[in-house]
Coordinates of C-alpha atoms in Angstrom, one line a residue:
X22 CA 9.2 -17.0 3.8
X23 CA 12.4 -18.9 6.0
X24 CA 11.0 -22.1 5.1
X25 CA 12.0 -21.2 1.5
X26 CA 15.7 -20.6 2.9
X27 CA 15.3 -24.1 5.3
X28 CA 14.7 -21.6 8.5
X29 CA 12.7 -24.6 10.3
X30 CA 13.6 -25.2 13.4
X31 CA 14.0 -24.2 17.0
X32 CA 16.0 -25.3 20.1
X33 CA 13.0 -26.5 22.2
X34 CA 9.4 -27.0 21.6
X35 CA 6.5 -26.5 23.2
X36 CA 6.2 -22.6 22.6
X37 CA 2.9 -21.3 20.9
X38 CA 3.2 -18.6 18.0
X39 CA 3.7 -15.0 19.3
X40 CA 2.8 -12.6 16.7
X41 CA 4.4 -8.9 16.7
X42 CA 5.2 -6.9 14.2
X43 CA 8.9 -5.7 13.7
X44 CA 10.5 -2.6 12.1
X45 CA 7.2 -0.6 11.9
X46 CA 9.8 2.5 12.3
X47 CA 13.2 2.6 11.2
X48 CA 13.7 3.5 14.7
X49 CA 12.2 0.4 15.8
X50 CA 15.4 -1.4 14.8
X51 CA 19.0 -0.1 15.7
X52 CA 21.8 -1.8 14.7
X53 CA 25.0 -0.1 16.2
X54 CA 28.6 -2.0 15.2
X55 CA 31.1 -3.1 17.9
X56 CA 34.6 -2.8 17.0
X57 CA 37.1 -6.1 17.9
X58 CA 37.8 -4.2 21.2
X59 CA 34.3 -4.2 22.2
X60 CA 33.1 -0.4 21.5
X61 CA 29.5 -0.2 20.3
X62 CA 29.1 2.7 17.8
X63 CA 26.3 4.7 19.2
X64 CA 24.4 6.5 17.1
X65 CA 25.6 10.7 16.7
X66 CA 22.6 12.9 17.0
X67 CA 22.7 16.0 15.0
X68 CA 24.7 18.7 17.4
X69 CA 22.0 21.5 17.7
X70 CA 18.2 22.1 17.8
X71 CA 18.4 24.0 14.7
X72 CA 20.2 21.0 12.7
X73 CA 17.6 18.8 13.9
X74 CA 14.7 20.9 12.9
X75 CA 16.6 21.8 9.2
X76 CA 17.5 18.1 8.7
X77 CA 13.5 17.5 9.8
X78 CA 12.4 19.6 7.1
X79 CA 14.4 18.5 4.1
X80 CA 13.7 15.1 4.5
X81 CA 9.9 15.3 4.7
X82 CA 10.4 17.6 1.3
X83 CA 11.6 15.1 -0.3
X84 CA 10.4 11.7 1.0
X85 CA 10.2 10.6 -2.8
X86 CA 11.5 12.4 -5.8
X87 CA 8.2 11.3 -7.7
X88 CA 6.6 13.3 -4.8
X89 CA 8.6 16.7 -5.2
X90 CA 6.7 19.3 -7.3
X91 CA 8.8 20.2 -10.5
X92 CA 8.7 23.7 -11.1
X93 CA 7.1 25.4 -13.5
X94 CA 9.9 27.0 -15.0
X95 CA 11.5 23.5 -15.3
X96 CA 9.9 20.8 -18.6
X97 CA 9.9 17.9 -18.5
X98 CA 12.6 17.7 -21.5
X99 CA 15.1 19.9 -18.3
X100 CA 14.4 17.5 -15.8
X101 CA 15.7 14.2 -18.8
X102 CA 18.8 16.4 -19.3
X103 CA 19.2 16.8 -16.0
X104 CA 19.1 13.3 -15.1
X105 CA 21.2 12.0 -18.1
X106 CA 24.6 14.5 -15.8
X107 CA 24.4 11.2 -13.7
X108 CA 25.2 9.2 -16.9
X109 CA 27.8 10.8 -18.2
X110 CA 26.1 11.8 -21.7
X111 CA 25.9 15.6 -21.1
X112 CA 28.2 17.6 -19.0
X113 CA 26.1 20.7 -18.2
X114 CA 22.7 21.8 -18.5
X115 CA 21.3 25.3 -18.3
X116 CA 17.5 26.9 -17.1
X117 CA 16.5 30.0 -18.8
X118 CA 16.0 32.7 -16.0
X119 CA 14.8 35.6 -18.4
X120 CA 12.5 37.7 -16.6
X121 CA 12.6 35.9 -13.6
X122 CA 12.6 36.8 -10.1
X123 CA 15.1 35.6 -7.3
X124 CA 11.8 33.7 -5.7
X125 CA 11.4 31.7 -8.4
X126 CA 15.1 31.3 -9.0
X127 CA 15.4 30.0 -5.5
X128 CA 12.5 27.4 -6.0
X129 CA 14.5 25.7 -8.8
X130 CA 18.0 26.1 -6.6
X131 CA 16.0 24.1 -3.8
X132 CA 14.0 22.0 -6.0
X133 CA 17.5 20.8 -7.8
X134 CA 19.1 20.1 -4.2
X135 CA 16.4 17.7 -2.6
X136 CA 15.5 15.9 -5.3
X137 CA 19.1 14.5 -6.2
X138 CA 19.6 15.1 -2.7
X139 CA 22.8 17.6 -2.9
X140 CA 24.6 15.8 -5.3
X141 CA 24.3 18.0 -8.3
X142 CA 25.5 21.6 -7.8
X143 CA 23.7 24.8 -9.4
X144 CA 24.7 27.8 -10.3
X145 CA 23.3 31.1 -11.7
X146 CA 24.8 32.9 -13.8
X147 CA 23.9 35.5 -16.8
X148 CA 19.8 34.3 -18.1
X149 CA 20.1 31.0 -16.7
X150 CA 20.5 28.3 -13.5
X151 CA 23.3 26.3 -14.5
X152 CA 23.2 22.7 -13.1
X153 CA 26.2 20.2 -13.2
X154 CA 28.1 17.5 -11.4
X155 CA 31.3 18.8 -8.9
X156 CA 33.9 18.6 -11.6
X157 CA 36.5 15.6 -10.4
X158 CA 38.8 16.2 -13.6
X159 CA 39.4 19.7 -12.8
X160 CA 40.1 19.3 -8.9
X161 CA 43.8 19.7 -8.4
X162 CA 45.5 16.6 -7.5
X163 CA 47.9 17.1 -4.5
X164 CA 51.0 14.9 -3.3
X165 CA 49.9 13.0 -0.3
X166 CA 51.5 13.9 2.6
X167 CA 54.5 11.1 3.0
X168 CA 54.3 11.1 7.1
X169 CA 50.1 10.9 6.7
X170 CA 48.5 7.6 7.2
X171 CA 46.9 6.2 4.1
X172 CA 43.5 5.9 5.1
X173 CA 41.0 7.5 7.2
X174 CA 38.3 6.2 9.2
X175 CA 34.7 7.4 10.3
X176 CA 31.3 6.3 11.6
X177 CA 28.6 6.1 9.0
X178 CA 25.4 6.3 10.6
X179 CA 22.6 5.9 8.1
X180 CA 18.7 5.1 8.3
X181 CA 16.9 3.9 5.6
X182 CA 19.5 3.1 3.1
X183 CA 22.0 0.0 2.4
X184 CA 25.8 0.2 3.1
X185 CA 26.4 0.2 -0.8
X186 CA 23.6 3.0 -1.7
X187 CA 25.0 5.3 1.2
X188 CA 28.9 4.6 -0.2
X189 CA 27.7 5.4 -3.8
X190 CA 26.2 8.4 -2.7
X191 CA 29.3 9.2 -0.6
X192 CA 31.5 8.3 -3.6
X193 CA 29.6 10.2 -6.5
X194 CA 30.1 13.8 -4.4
X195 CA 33.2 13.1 -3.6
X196 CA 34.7 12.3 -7.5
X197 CA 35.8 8.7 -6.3
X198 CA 35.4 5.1 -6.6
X199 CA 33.5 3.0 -5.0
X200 CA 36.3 1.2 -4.4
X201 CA 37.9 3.5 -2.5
X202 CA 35.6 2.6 0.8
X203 CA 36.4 -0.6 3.0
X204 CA 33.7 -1.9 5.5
X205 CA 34.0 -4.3 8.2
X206 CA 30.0 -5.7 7.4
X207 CA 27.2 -4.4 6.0
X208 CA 24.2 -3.4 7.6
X209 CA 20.5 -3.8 7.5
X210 CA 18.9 -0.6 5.1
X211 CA 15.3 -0.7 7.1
X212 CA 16.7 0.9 10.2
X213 CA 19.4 3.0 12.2
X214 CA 22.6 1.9 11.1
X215 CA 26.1 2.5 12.2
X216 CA 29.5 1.0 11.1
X217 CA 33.0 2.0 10.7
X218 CA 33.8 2.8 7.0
X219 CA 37.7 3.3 5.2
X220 CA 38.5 5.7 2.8
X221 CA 42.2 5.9 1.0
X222 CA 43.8 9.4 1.0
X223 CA 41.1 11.4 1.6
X224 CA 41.6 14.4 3.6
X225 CA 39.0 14.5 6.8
X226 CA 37.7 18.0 5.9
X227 CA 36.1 16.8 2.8
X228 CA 34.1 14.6 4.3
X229 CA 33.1 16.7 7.3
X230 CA 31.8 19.0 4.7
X231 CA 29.4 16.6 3.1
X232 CA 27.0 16.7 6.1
X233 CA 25.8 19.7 5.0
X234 CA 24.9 17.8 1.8
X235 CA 23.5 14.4 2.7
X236 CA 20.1 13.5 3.8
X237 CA 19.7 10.1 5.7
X238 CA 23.7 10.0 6.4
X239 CA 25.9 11.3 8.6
X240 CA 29.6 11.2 9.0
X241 CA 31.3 11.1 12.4
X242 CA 34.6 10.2 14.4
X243 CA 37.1 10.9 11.9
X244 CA 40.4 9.1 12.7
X245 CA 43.5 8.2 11.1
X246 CA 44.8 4.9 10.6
X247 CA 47.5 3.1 8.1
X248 CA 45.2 0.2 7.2
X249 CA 41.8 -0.3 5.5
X250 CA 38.6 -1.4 7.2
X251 CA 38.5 -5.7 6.0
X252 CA 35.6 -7.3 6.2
X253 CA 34.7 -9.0 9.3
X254 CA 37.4 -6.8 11.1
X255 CA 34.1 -6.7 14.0
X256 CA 33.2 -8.0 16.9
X257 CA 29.6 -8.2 15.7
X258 CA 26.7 -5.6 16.3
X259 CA 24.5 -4.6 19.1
X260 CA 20.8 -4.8 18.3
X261 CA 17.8 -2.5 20.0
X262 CA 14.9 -3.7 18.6
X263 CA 10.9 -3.1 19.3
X264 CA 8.7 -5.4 18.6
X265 CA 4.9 -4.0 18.5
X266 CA 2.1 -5.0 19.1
X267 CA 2.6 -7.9 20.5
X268 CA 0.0 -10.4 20.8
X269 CA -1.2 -12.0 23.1
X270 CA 0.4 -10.5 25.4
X271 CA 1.2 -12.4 28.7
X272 CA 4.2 -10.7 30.7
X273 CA 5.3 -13.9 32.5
X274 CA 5.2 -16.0 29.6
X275 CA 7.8 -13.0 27.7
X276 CA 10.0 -13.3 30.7
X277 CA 10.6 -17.0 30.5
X278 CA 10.6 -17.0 26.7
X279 CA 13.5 -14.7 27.4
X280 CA 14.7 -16.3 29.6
X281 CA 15.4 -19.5 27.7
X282 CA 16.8 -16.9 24.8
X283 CA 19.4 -16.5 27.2
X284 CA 20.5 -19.4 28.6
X285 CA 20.1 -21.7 25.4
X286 CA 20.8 -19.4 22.6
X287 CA 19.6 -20.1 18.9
X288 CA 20.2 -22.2 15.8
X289 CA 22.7 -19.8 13.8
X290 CA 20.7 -19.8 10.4
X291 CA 21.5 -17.2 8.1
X292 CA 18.8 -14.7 7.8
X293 CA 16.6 -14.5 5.0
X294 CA 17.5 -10.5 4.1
X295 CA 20.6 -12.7 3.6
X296 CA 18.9 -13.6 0.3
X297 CA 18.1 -10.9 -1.1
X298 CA 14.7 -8.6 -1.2
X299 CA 11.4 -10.4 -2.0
X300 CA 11.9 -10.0 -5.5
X301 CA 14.5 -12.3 -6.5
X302 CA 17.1 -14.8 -4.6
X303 CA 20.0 -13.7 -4.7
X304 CA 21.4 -17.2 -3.8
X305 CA 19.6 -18.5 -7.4
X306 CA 22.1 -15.8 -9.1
X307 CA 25.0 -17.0 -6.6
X308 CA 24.7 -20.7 -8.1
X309 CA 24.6 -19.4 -12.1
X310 CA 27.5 -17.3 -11.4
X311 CA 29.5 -20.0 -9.8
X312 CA 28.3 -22.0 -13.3
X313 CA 30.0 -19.3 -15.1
X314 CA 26.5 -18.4 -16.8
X315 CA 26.7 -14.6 -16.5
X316 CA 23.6 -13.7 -18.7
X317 CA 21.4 -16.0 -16.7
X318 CA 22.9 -14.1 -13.4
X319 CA 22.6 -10.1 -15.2
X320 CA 19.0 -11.3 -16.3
X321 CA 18.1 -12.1 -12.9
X322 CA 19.6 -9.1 -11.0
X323 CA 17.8 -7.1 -13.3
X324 CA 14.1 -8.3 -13.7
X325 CA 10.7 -6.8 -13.8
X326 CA 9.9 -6.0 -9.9
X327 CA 8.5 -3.9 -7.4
X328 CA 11.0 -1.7 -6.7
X329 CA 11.2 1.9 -4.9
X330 CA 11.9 4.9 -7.4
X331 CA 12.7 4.9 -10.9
X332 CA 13.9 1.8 -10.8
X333 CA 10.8 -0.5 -11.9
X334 CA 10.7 2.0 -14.8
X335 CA 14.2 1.3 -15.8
X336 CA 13.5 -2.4 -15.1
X337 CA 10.2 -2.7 -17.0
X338 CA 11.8 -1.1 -19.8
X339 CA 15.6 -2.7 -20.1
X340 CA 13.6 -6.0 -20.3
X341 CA 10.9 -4.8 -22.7
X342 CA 13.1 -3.4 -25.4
X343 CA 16.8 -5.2 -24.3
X344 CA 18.4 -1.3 -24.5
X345 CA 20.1 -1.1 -21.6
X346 CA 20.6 2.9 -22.7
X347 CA 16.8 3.8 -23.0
X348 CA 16.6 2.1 -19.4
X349 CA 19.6 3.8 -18.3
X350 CA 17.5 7.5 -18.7
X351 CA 14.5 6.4 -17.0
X352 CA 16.3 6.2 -13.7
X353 CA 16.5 9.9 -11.9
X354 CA 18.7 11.8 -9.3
X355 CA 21.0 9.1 -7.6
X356 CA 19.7 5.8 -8.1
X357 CA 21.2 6.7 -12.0
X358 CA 24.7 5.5 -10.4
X359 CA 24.2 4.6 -6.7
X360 CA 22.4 1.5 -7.5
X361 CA 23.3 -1.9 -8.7
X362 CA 20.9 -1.9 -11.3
X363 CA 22.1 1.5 -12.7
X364 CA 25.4 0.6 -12.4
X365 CA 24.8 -2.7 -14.3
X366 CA 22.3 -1.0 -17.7
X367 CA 25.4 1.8 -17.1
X368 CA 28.1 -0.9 -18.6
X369 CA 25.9 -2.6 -20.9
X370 CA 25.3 0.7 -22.5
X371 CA 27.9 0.6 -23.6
X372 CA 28.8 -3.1 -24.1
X373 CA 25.9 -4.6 -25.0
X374 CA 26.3 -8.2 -24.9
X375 CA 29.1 -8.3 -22.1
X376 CA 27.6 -9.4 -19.4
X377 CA 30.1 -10.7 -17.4
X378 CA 32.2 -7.5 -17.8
X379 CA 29.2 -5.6 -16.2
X380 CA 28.7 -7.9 -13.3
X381 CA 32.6 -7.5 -12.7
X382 CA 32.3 -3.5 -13.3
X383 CA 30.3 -4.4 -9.3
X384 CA 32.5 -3.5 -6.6
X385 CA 34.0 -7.0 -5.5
X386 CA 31.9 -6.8 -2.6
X387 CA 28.6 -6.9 -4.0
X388 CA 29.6 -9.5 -6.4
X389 CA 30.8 -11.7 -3.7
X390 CA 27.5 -11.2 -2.1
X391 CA 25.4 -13.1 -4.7
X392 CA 28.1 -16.2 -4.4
X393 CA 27.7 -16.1 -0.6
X394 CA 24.2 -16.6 -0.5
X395 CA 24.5 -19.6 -2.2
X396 CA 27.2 -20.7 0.2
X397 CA 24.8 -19.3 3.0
X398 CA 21.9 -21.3 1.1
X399 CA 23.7 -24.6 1.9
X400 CA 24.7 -24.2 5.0
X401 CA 20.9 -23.8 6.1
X402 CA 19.8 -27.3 4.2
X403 CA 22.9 -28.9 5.8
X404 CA 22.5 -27.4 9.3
X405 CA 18.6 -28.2 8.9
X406 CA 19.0 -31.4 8.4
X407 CA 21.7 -32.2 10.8
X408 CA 19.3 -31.0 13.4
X409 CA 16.4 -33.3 12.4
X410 CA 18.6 -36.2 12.1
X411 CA 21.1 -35.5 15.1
X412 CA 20.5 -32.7 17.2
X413 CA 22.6 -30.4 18.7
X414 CA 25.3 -32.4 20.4
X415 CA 28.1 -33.0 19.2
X416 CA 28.6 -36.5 17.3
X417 CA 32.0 -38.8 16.3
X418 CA 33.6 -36.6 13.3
X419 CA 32.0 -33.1 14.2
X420 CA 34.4 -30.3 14.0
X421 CA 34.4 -27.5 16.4
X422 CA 35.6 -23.5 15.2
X423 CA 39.4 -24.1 13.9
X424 CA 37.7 -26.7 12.0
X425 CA 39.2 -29.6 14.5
X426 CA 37.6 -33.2 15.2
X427 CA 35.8 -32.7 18.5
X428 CA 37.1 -34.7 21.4
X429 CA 35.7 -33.0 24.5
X430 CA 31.7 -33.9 22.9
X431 CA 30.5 -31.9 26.2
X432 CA 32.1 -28.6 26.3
X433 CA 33.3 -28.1 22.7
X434 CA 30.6 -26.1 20.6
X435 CA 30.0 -27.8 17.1
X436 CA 30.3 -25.6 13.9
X437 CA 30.0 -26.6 9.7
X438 CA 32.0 -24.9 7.2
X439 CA 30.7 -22.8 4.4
X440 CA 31.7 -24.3 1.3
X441 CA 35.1 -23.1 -0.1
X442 CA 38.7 -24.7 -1.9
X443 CA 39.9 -24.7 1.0
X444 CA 36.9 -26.6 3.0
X445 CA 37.6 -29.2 5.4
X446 CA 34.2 -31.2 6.2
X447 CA 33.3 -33.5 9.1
X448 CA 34.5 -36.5 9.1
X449 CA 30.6 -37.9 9.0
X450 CA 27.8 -38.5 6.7
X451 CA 27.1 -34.5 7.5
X452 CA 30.2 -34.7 4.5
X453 CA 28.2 -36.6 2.3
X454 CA 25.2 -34.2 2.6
X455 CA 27.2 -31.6 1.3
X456 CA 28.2 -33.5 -1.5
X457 CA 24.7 -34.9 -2.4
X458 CA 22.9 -31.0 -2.1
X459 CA 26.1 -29.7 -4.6
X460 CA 25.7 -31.9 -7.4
X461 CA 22.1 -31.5 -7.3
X462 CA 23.1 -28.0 -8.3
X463 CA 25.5 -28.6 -10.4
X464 CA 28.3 -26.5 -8.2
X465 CA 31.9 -27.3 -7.1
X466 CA 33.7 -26.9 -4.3
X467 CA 36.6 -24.8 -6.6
X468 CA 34.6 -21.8 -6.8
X469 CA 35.3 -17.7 -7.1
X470 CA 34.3 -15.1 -4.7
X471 CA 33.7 -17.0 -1.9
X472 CA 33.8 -16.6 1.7
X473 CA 36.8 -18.6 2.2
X474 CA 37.6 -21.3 4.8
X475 CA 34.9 -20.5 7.3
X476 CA 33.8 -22.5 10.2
X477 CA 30.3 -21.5 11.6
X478 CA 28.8 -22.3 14.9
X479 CA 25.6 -24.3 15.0
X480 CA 24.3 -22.8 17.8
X481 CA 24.9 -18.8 19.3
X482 CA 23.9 -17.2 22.6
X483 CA 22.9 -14.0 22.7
X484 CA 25.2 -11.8 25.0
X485 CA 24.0 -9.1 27.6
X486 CA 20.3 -9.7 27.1
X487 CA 18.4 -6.7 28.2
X488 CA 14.6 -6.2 27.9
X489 CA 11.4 -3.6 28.9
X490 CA 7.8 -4.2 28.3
X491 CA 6.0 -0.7 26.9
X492 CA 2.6 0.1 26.5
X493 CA 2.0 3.2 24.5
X494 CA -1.2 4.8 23.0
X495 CA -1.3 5.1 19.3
X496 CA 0.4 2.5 16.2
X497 CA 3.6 5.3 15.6
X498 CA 4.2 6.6 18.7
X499 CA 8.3 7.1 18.9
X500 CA 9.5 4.6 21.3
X501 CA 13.1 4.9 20.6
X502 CA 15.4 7.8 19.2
X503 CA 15.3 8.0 16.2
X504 CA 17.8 9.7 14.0
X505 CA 17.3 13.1 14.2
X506 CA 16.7 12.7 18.0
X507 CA 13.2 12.3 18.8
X508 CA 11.3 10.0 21.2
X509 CA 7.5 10.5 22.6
X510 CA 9.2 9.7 25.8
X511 CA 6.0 11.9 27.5
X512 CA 3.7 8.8 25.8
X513 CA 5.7 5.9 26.9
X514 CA 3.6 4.0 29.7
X515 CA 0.0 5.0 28.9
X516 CA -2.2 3.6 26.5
X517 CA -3.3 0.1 25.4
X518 CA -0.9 -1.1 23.2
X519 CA 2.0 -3.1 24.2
X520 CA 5.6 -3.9 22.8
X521 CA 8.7 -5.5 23.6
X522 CA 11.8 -4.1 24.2
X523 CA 14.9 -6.0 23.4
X524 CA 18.7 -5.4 23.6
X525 CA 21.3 -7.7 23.0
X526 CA 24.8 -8.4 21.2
X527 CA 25.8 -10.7 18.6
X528 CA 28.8 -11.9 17.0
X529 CA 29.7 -11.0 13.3
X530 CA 27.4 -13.0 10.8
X531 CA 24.4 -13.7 13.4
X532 CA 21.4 -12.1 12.2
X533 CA 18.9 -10.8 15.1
X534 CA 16.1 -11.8 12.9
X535 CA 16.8 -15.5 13.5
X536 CA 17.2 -14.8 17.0
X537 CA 13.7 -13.2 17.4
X538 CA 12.4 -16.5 15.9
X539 CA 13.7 -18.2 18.7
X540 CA 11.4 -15.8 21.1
X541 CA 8.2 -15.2 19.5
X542 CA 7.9 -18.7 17.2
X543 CA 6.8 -17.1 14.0
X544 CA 8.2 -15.9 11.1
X545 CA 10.1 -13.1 11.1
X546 CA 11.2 -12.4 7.5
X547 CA 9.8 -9.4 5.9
X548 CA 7.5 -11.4 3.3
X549 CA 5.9 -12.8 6.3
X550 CA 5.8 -9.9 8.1
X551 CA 4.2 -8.0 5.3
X552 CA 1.6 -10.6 5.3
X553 CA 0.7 -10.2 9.2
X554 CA 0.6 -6.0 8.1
X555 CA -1.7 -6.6 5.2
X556 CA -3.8 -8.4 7.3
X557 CA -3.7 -5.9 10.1
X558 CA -4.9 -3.4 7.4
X559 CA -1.3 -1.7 8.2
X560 CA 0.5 -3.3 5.1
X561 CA 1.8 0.5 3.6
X562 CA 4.1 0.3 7.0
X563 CA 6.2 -2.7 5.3
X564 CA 6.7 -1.4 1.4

């Protein structure tokens, strides 16, 4: 819940709880990217009917891999081996065809595509389907081209997935390393997602080519460029959100709650998906890192939890038995190597005991991620607190973005600094909060991974605030594309339901989460939200 992440407060008072529900659809939340000069990265539909209709029917063949029928040529003791390619244990593993007829041949070729979702290739060849990984050793290296820029650039749109599944995936069919990729930001996985990505020396026909293969990706608006994507190299992202069933529903009191959205903004809280899933807190894991206690942080990332897939399986089992190979084989298709968790029983495999070398076998990105939540963590006490005791305004000592003392306290906008070596704090007893909430968990200021000198603005105004009030007639009617192109745009205006439709931009590290709080007055983190579903009788909508 955001009171467990000191989400607590709100620029005015006097607004009652408006309950909604959020993200019923992944369509129902679009996040598109806007570059530093201001382009928002639309979403790219599929180019013809017939791509939307193929993509349409792969992905509801294949919503789970538990749910795609094995068959019956295939054991069980195929389908182990098969899995195990993704580990690196076997190279190649062959299905005896003998007597069998090019139907039943083509069953397994289709049934080996969606459930590792294109990854794997298979072959046939004499008395057998022969299934393997695209060889990476074997691919002949060429010279890059000395007048080519290093470094290409596309649009990943994605639905469903997080930025570092949907790059592992990417990587894995490509024969690269993670490492390869640079990002701006990461994006939300529940929803439509689009972002520029990086990738060095790749040529741009490769990665055309893998649209053929992916299912919940797509690669577009391939360009050149002689430098990486860096982190925060954004503007920030522009947000198209429904919110559902909203209740109760008064249209002039959702015009002036928008209304003061606009003109007074919103506490800049970090969101709680900023935290991690509802498993585990991924600012607790943060804090033992920064103590240098790397079993403790390993241990954490990888308990027993609810997850999607194989990956409770894995769990339940790597912390039954403490062998991080046995867990290893009970995670199938992708999420073997496009996970965290299978990248982290991956290493211990094969270094049992070394946990600090598997959390630094992580891309540097998702390592830093566990360290900024802590830092993210502490900024929410100290901005919490600074509210209750002071308020908004700006007081004698405040600092403003370039980390400066304030002297104009009416127009100059007041911002705290994410903890870092390089920190400069306010020249207050704000300071001395800091202080107080570090050593009470045991952390210092000379720390790794962090976020660096970073001044954050208390307070953020949404820009270009757009909004429609919908009614439509039943719980899943489409009310915005979604990513293979679809709307019920003939439903849109009839019926008895009603939602709210939102627009609006926001700067790089403002979540649109905590600026929905500011509207409706309840709790919009996805525990909470799962809560309003369960008791809606609607809870399978959230898992």
């Amino acid at each position: 819940m955001e009171e467990d992440f000191f989400i607590t407060e709100y620029m005015s008072c006097g607004r009652d709880e408006l309950k909604c529900t959020i993200k019923k659809l992944y369509s129902d939340f679009i996040v598109n990217e806007i570059t530093p000069d201001g382009t928002v990265l639309d979403i790219s539909l599929p180019s013809t009917t017939e791509a939307i209709v193929e993509s349409r029917e792969v992905k509801n063949s294949r919503t789970d891999v538990n749910d795609i029928s094995i068959p019956e040529a295939v054991t069980q003791e195929m389908v182990s081996k098969i899995d195990a390619l993704f580990n690196d244990e076997i190279n190649v593993v062959e299905i005896p065809t003998e007597g069998m007829d090019k139907q039943r041949r083509t069953l397994i070729h289709d049934w080996i595509r969606n459930r590792y979702s294109g990854v794997l290739d298979s072959q046939t060849v004499a008395g057998a389907i022969r299934v393997l990984l695209p060889d990476k050793r074997t691919r002949k290296r060429s010279t890059w081209p000395t007048d080519r820029p290093d470094y290409v650039h596309f649009t990943l749109c994605k639905e469903n997935k997080d930025t570092h599944y949907a790059l592992s995936v990417i990587s894995k069919l490509l024969g690269i390393k993670n490492s390869s990729f640079g990002i701006c930001g990461t994006k939300d996985r529940r929803a439509l997602t689009t972002q520029r990505v990086s990738l060095y020396r790749c040529e741009i026909e490769r990665l055309e080519k893998l649209n053929g293969k992916l299912r919940g990706i797509r690669l577009t608006d391939f360009t050149s460029s002689s430098e990486p994507c860096k982190l925060g190299n954004l503007w920030g992202n522009r947000f198209k959100i429904i919110l559902r069933d909203v209740h109760p529903f008064n249209e002039a009191d959702l015009i002036s709650r928008i209304d003061d959205f606009k003109s007074n903004g919103f506490i800049n809280y970090f969101g709680t998906q900023r935290f991690g899933s509802c498993a585990f807190n991924t600012a607790e894991i943060g804090i033992a890192i920064l103590k240098k206690q790397w079993e403790v942080a390993l241990k954490a990332i990888l308990k027993p939890r609810n997850a999607r897939g194989s990956i409770r399986e894995a769990l339940n089992e790597w912390n039954k038995s403490g062998n991080a190979s046995v867990a290893l084989k009970k995670l199938t298709g992708i999420q073997a190597y496009a996970t965290i968790e299978g990248q982290l029983l991956s290493s211990l495999s094969k270094n049992k005991c070394d946990y600090r070398g598997a959390l630094l076998k992580l891309t540097r990105n998702i390592r830093s991620l566990y360290v900024h939540a802590y830092q993210s963590l502490l900024w929410n006490k100290v901005v919490t607190r600074r509210v209750k005791n002071k308020g908004f305004h700006a007081i004698s000592g405040d600092l403003n973005l370039r980390g400066q003392i304030i002297k104009d306290f009416e127009n100059e906008e007041v911002a705290l600094p994410l903890i870092s070596g390089s920190v400069k704090f306010p020249s207050n007893e704000v300071r001395d909060w800091y202080a107080e909430i570090m050593a009470e968990d045991g952390v210092t200021v000379e720390i790794e991974w962090t976020i660096g000198a970073v001044m954050r603005p208390l307070i953020i105004k949404p820009q270009n605030v757009k909004y429609k009030i919908l009614t439509y007639p039943e719980a899943r009617t489409k009310l915005q594309t979604d990513f293979e192109g679809n709307i019920d745009s003939e439903s849109i205006g009839i019926g008895n339901f009603h939602a709210l439709g939102l627009e609006f931009s926001l700067p790089s590290g403002s979540y649109a989460t905590i600026a929905l709080r500011e509207i409706t007055r309840c709790d919009m983190s996805k525990l909470a939200q799962m809560s309003m579903a369960q008791d809606g009788k609607d809870f399978t909508e959230f898992v």
